[in-house]
Coordinates of C-alpha atoms in Angstrom, one line a residue:
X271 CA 344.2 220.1 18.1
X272 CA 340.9 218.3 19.7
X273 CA 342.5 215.1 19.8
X274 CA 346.1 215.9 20.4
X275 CA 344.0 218.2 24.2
X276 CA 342.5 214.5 24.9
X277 CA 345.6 212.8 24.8
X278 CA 347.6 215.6 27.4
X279 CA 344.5 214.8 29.1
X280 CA 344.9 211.0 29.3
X281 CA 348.6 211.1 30.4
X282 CA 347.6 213.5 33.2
X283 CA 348.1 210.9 35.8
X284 CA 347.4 208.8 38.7
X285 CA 343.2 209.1 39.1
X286 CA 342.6 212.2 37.6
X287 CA 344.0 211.9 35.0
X288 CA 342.6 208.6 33.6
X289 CA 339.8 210.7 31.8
X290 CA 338.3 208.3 29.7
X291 CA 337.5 209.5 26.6
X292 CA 334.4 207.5 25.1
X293 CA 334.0 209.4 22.1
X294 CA 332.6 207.0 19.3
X295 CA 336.0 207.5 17.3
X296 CA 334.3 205.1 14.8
X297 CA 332.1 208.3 13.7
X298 CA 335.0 210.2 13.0
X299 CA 336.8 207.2 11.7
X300 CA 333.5 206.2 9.3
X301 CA 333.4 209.7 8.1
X302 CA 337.0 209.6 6.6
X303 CA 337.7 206.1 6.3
X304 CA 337.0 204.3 3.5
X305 CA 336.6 201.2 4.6
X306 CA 333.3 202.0 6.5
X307 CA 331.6 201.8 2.6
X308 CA 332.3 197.8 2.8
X309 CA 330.9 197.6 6.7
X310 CA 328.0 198.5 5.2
X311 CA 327.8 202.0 6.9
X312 CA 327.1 203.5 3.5
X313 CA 326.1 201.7 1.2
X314 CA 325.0 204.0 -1.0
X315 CA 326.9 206.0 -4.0
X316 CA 328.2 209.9 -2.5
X317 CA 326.7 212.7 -3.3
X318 CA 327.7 216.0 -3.0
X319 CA 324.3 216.1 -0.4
X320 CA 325.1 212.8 0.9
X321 CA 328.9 214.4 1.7
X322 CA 327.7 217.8 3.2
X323 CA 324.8 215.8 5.2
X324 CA 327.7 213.5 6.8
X325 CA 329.8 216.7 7.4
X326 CA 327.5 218.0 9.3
X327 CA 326.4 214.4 11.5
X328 CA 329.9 214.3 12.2
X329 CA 330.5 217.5 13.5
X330 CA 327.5 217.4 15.4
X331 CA 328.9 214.6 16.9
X332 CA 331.4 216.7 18.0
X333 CA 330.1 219.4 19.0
X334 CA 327.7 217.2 21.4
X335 CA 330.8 215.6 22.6
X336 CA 332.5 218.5 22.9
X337 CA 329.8 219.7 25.7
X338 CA 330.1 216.1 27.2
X339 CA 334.1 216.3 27.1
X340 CA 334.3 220.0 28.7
X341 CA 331.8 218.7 31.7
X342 CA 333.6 215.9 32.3
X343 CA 336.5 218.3 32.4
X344 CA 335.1 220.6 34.6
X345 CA 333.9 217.7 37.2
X346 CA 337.6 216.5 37.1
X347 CA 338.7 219.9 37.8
X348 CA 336.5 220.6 40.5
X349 CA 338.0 217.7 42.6
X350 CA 341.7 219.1 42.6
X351 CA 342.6 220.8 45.6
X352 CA 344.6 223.1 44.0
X353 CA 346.1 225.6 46.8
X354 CA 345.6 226.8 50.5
X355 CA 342.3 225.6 51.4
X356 CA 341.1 224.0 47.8
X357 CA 339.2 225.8 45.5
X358 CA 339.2 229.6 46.5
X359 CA 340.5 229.4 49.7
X360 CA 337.3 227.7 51.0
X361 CA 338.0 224.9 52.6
X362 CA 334.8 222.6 50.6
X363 CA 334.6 219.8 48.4
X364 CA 332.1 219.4 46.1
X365 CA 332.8 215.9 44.6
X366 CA 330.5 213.5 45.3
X367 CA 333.0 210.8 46.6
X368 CA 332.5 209.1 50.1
X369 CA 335.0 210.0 52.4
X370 CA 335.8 208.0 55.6
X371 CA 334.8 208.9 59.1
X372 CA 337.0 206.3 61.1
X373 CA 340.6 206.2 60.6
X374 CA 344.1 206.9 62.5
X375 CA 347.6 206.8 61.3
X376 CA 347.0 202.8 60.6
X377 CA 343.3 202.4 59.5
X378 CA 342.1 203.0 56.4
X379 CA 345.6 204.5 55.5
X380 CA 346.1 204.1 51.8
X381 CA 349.3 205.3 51.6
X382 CA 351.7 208.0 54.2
X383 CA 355.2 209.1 52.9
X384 CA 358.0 210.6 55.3
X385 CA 358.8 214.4 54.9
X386 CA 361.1 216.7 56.6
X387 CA 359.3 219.0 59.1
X388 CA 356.9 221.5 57.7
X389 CA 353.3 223.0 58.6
X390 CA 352.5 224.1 54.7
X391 CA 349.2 222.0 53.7
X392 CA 349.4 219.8 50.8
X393 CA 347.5 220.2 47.6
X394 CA 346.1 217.9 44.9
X395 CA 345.8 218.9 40.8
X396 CA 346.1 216.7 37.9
X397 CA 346.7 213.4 39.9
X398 CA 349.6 214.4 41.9
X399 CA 350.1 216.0 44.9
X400 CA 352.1 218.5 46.2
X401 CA 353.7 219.9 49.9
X402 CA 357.2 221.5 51.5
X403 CA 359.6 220.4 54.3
X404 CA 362.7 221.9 55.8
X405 CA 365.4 219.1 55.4
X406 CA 368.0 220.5 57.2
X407 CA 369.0 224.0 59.3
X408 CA 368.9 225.7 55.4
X409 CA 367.6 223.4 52.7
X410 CA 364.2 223.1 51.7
X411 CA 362.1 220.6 49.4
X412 CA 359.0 220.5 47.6
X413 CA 358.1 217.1 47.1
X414 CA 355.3 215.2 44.6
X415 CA 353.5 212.4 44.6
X416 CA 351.6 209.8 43.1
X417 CA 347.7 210.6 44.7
X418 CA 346.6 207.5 43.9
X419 CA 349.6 204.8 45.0
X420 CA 351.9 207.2 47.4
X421 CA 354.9 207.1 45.2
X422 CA 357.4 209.6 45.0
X423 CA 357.9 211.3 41.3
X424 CA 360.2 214.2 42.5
X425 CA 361.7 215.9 45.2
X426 CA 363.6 219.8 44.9
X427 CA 365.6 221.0 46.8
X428 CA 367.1 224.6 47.3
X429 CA 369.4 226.3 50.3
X430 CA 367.4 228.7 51.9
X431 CA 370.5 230.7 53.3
X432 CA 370.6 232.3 56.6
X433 CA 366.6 232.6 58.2
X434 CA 365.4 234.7 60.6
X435 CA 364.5 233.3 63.9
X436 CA 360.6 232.4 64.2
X437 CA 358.2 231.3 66.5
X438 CA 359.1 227.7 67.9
X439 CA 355.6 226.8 66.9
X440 CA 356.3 227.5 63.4
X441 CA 358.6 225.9 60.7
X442 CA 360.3 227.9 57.9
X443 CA 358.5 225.7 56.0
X444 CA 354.8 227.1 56.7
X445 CA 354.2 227.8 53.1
X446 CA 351.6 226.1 50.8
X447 CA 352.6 225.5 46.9
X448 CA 349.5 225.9 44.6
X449 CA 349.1 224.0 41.6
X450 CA 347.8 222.8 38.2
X451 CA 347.9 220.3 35.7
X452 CA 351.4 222.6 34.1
X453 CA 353.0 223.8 37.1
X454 CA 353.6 223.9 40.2
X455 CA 354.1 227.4 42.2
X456 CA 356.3 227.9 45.1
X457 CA 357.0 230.8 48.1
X458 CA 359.7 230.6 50.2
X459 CA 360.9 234.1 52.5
X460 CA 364.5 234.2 51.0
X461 CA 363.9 232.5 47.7
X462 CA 360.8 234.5 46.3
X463 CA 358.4 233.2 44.1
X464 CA 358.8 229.4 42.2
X465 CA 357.5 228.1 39.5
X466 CA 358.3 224.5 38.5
X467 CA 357.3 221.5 36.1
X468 CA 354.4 219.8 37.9
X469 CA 355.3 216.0 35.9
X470 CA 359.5 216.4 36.5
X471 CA 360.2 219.3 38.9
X472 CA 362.1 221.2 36.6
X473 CA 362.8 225.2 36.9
X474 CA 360.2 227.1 34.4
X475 CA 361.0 230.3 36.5
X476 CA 361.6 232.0 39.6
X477 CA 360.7 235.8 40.8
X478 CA 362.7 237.5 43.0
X479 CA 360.8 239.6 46.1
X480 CA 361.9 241.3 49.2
X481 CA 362.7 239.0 52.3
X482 CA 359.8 239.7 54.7
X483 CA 360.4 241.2 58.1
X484 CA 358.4 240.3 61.1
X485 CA 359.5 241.9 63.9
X486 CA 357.1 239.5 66.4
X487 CA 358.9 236.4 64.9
X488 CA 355.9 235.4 63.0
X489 CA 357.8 234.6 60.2
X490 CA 356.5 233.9 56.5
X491 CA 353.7 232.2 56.3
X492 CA 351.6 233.7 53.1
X493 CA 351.1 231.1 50.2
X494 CA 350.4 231.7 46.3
X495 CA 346.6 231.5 45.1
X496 CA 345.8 230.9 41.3
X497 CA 343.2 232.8 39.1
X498 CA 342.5 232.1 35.6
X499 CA 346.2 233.2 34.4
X500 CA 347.4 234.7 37.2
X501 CA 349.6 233.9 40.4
X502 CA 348.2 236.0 43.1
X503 CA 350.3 236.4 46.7
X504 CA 349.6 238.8 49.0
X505 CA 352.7 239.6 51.4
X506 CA 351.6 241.9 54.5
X507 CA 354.9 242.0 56.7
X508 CA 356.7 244.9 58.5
X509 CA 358.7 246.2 55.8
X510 CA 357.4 246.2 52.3
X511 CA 353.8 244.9 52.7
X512 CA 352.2 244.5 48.8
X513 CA 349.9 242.5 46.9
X514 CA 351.4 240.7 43.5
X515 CA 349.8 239.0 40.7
X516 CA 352.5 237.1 38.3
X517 CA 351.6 235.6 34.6
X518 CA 351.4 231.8 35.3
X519 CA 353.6 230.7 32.6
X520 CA 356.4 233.5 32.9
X521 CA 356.3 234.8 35.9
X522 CA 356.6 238.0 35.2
X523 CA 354.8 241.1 37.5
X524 CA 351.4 241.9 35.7
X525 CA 350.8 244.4 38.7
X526 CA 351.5 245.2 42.3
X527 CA 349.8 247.3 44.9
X528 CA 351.5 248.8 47.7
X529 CA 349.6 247.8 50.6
X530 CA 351.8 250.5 52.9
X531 CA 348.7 251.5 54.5
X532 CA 348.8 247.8 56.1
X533 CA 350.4 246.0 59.2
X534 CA 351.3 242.3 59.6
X535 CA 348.9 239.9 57.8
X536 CA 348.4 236.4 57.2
X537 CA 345.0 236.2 54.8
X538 CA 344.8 234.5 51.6
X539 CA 342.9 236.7 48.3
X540 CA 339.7 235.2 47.5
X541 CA 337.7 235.3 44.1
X542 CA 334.3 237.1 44.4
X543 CA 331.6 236.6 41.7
X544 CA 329.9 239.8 41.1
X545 CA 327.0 241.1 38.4
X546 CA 330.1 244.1 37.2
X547 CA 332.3 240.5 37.3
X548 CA 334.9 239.1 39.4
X549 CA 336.9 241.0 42.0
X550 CA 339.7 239.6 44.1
X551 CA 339.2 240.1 48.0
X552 CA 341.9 240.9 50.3
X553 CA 341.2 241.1 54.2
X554 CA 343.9 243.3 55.4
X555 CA 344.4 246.0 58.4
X556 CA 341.3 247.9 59.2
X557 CA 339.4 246.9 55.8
X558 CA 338.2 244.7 53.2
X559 CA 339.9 245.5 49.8
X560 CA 338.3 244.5 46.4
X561 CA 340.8 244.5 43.4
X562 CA 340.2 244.8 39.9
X563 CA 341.2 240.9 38.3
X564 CA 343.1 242.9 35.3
X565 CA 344.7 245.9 36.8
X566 CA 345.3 245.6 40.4
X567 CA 343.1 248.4 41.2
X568 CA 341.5 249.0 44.3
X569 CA 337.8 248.8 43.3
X570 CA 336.3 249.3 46.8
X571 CA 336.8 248.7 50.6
X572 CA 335.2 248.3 53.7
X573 CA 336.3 249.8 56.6
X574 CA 335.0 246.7 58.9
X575 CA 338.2 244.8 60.3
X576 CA 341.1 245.0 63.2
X577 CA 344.3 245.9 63.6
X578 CA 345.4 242.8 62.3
X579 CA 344.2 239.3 60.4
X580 CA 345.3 236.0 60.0
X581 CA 342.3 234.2 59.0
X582 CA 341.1 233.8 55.0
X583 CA 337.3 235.2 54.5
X584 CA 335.2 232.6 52.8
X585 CA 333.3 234.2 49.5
X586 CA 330.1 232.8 48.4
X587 CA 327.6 233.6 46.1
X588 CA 328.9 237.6 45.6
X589 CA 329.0 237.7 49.4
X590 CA 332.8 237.5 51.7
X591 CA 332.0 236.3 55.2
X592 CA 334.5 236.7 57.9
X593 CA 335.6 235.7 61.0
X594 CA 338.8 237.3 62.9
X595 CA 340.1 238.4 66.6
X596 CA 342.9 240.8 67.0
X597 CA 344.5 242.7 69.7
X598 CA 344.8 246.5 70.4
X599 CA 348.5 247.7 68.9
X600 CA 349.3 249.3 71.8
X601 CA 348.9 246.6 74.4
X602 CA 350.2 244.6 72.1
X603 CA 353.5 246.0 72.0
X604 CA 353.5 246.8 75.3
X605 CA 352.5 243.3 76.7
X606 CA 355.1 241.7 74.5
X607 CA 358.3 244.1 74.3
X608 CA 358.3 246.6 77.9
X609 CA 357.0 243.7 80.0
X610 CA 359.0 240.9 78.2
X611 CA 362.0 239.9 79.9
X612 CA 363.7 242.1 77.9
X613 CA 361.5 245.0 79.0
X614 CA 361.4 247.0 82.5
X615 CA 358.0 247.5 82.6
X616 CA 357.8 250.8 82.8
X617 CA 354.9 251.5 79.9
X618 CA 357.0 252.8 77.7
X619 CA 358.6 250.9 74.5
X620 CA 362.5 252.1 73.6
X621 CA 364.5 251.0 70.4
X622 CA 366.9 249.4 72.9
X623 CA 363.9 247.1 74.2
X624 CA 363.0 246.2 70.4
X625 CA 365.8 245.3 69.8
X626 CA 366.7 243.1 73.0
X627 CA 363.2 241.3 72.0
X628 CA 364.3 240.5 68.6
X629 CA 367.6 239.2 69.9
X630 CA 371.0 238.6 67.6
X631 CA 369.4 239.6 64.4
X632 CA 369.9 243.5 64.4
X633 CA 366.5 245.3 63.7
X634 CA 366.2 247.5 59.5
X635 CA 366.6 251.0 60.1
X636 CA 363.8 251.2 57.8
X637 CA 361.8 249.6 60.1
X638 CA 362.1 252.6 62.9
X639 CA 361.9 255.0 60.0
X640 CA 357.8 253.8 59.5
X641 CA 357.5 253.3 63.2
X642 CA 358.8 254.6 66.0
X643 CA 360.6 257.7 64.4
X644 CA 356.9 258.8 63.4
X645 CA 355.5 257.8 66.7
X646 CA 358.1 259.2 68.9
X647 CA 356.4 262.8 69.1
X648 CA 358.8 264.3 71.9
X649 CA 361.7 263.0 70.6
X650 CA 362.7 261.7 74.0
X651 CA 363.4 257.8 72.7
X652 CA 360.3 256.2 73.9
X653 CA 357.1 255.4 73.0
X654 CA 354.2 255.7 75.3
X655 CA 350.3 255.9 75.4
X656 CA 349.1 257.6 71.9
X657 CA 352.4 257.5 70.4
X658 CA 352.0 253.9 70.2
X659 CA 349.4 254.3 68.2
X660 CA 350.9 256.8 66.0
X661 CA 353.9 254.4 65.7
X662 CA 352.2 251.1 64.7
X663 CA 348.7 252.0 63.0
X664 CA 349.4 253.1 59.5
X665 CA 348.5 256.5 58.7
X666 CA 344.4 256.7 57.9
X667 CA 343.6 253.3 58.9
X668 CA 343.7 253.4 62.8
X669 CA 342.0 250.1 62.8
X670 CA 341.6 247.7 66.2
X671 CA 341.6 249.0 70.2
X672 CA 343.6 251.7 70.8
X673 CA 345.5 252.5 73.8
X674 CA 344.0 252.2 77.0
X675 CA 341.3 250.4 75.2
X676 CA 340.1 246.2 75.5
X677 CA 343.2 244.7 73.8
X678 CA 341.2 241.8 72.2
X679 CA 338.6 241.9 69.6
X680 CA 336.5 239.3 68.1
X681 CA 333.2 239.4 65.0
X682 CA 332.0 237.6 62.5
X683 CA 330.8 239.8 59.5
X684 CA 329.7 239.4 56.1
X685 CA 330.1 242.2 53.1
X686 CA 328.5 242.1 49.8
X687 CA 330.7 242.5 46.9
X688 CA 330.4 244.5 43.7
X689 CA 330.3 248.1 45.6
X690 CA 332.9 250.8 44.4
X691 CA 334.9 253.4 46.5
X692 CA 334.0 253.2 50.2
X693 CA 331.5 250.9 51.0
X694 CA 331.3 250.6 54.3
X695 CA 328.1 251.9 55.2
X696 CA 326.2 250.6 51.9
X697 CA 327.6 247.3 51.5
X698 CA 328.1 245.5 55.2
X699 CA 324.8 243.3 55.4
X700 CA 326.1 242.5 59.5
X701 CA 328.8 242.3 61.6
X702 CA 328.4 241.2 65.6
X703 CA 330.9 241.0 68.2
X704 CA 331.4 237.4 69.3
X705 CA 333.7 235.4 71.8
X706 CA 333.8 232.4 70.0
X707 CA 336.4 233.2 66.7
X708 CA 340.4 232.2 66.3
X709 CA 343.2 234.5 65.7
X710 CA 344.5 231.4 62.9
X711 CA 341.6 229.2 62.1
X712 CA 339.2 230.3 59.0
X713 CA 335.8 230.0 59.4
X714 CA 333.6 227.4 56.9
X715 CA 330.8 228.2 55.3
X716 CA 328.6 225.2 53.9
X717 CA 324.6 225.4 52.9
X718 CA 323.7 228.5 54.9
X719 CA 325.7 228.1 58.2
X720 CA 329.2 229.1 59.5
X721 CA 331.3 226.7 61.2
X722 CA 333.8 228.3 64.0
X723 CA 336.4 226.4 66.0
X724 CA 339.1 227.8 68.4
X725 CA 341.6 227.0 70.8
X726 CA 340.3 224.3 73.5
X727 CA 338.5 222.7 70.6
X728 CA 335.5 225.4 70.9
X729 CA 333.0 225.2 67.9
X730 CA 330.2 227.9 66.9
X731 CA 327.7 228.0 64.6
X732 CA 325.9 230.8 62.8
X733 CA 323.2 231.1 60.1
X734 CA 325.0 233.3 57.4
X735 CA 321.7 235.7 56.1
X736 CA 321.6 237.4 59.4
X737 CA 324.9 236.2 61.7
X738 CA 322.6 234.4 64.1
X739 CA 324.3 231.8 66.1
X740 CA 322.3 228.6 65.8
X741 CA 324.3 226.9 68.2
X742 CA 326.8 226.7 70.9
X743 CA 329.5 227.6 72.2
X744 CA 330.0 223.6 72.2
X745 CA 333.2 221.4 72.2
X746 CA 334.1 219.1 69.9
X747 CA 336.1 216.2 72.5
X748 CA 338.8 217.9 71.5
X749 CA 340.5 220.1 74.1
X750 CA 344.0 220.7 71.8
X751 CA 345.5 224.1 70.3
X752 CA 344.1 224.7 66.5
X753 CA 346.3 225.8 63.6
X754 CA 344.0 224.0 60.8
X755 CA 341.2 225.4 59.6
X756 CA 338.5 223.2 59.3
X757 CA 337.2 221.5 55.9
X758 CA 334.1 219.8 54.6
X759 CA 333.5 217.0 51.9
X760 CA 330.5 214.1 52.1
X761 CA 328.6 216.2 54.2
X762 CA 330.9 216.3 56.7
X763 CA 333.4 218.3 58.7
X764 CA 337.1 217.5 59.2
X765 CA 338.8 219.4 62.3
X766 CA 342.5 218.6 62.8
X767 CA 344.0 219.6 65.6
X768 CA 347.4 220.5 66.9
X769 CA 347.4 217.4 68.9
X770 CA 347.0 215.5 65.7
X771 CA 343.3 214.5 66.4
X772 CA 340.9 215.2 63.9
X773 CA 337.3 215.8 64.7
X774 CA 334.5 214.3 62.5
X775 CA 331.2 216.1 62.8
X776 CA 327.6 215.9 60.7
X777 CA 327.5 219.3 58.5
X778 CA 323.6 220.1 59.8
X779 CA 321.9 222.5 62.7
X780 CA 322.7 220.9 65.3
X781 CA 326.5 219.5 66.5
X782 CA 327.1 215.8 65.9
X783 CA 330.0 214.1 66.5
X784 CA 330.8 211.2 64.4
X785 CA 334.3 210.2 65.1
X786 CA 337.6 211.2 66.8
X787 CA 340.5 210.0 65.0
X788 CA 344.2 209.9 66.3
X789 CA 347.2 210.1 63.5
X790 CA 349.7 210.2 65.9
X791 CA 351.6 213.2 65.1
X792 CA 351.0 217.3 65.7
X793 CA 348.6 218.6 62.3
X794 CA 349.0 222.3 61.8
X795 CA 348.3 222.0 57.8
X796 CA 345.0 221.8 56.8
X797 CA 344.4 218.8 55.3
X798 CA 343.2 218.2 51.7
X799 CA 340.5 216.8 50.0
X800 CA 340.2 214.9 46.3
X801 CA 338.6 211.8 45.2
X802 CA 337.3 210.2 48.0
X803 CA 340.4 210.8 49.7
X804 CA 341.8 212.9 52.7
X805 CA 345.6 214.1 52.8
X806 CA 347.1 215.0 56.0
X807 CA 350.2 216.8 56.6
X808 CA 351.7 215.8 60.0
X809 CA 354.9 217.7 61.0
X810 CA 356.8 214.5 59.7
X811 CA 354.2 212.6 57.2
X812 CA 352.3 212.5 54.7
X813 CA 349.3 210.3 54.5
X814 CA 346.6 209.5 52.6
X815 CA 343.1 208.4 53.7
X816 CA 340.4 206.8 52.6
X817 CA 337.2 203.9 52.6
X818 CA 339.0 200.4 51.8

């Protein structure tokens, strides 16, 4: 069993999985083989002693490689970038490889690869490395390959079938596989849940789930996170908003929660180590959630957030830290559906204006049924002042500016972990209103500071015990539009903006600048990070950086 582990560790693949295994076999081989008597490594006559004194050199040989083995393991392991931001969503590379400051889409380029269009980041386990593309009106692919040399090993592809219309920003390929050294796991709106062999591409099993519905055009843009055995994906739309966590090698439910009491969403579950033992975070509508690993319980929350959230919280050391911006509800529909084109202005929101917002694709019945039919108070067909917030904040969880209120809303917070039932009041160390957070981009945490970046290339720092800001509001020479959250390896930070720039800064006190580097197409994935090597998703590309 030992050695048959080392060799599916050997054939893993490209540069991670060239573990070399430098286990003195000849210990094991002297201890069985006969042979070893007439090298002279015993030349004495067995005894039954002699015999139990070998045993036991021999499996203290293993059992001290056995330690070496698992750490090497572990090392390997923590240089995968295995999902949405790397290792729990956090956007940090531990490895100890040197990355490059200087490069463009022609220097230091080890490799790039043509994809179809797609804003899904890529991710890196077990040597390979994975991302999505639309290639066509209704096909998309998930492609692999080689992390070390470029080269293509697979490429799936499945018709999508009819798609809702999205923002022209977006792609229906916004999604972000996660992945290990087995398998490779998949979301797409209108073909659920994928799993796949990670070495061939081959089907190993697909969960159906409901289409999402996002009335605002958002479109689906939630991607699968792994824990220990489990698939977890967190769907917050306008329909059927629930949290799932599937058995990685089946893909079959191990629990839901119904997350009704949530609007539209767009934050990725994060692991939190606590002394009572790990919890799942979820930012959602109004409030922290912390789940129960096992059951899918709702442990505790923290009633702390906005109306809505579409950044990922960053957890550290038993503590989730979080930065977000969201508008009031009710000048949000307002602004966008009665003084749309569509809309007359008047204040008021009708079904008829809805739907003349939405366009061709007729709006779910169900969809007024949670809404506007509970909001519409007078029964007179409209929507107007508090009946907009009746209509669009979930029952309990008014969260974010009501109406009448300042639409927009911005903090950075951090909450402790490990509380149970409402925790608000006992377990928010600080929370401070700020100008200086995204609506898209996650915030970084590295040593004891926060990293923000926003739109017009806008960067903030903050000391993460108390929420101070240490410095700016500062640009980075980067006036562009940011999808990408930024990431950090070497001790430094990599900021790739929609203008496919990427910003090179000194992780320390104060902002340095160390490079600005062109790839010559639009970035809205985040880039990846794994053995001394950056991966960048373009719209188009595919490529792979690194010191020559």
């Amino acid at each position: 069993m030992f050695l048959k582990e080392i060799k599916k560790t050997e054939i893993g693949g490209g540069f991670y999985g060239k573990v070399r295994v430098q286990l003195s076999l000849t210990l094991l081989k002297r201890g069985s083989d006969s042979s070893a008597h007439a090298n002279g490594f015993f030349d004495f006559q067995e005894t039954s002693l002699m015999l139990s004194m070998r045993k036991q050199a021999v499996l203290l040989g293993l059992v001290v490689y056995g330690f070496s083995f698992l750490s090497e393991i572990s090392q390997l392991q923590a240089e995968d970038w295995p999902q949405f931001r790397g290792p729990n969503c956090a956007g940090v590379s531990t490895a100890k490889n040197s990355l490059p400051v200087e490069f463009d889409d022609q220097k230091n380029v080890i490799w790039s690869a043509k994809l179809g269009d797609g804003i899904g980041c890529p991710v890196v386990a077990a040597g390979r490395v994975f991302t999505s593309g639309m290639v066509g009106k209704d096909k998309v692919a998930l492609y692999a390959f080689d992390a070390e040399t470029g080269k293509k090993l697979w490429e799936r592809v499945w018709k999508t079938g009819d798609l809702l219309e999205i923002h022209k920003t977006n792609s229906f390929a916004a999604t972000t596989p996660a992945a290990d050294d087995e398998r490779v796991y998949f979301y797409f709106s209108t073909l659920g849940m994928l799993a796949v062999d990670a070495e061939t591409g081959a089907d190993v099993w697909e969960q159906k789930l409901p289409v999402p519905y996002f009335v605002f055009k958002w479109g689906a843009g939630m991607s699968p996170t792994l824990y220990k055995d489990l698939v977890l994906f967190c769907q917050d739309d306008d329909l059927e908003p629930a949290f799932y966590a599937f058995n990685k090698k089946t893909g079959k439910i191990v629990w839901k929660d119904d997350r009704s009491d949530q609007a539209v969403n767009y934050s990725h579950p994060v692991i939190c180590e606590t002394n009572q033992g790990d919890e799942i975070v979820v930012a959602g509508t109004g409030k922290l959630i912390g789940y129960d690993p096992k059951t899918g319980k709702r442990l505790w929350t923290a009633q702390t957030l906005l109306r809505n959230i579409k950044t990922t919280p960053v957890s550290r050391d038993g503590i989730i830290y979080v930065a977000l911006q969201s508008g009031g509800i009710a000048n949000q529909w307002l602004a966008s559906i009665d003084r749309w084109e569509t809309g007359n202005s008047d204040g008021k929101v009708t079904k008829d204006e809805i739907q003349a917002f939405v366009g061709k694709t007729k709006v779910p019945e169900a969809f007024y049924k949670k809404t506007f039919d509970r909001g519409d108070l007078n029964k007179d067909g409209a929507l107007e002042g508090k009946e907009l917030d009746i209509a669009f904040l979930p029952p309990g969880n008014e969260a974010g500016a009501k109406f009448g209120e300042e639409p927009a809303q911005q903090f950075v917070l951090a909450v402790k972990g490990g509380g149970r039932g409402d925790v608000t009041k006992t377990h928010l160390l600080w929370k401070h209103p700020t100008k200086h957070t995204d609506h898209i981009v996650s915030p970084l945490v590295t040593a004891d500071r926060m990293f923000l970046v926003k739109g017009g290339g806008i960067s903030t720092c903050f000391e993460v015990e108390k929420g101070k800001k240490i410095w700016g509001p500062k640009r980075i020479q980067n006036e562009s539009e940011y999808f990408a959250s930024p990431i950090y390896g070497d001790g430094k930070i990599y900021v790739a903006g929609e203008n496919g720039k990427i910003v090179v800064l000194e992780d320390g006190p104060e902002q340095k600048i160390l490079a600005k580097n062109d790839m010559g197409d639009s970035i809205l994935g985040t880039p990846a990070i794994a053995d001394g090597r950056i991966f960048i998703r373009t719209r188009g590309k595919l490529i792979c950086v690194g010191e020559k």
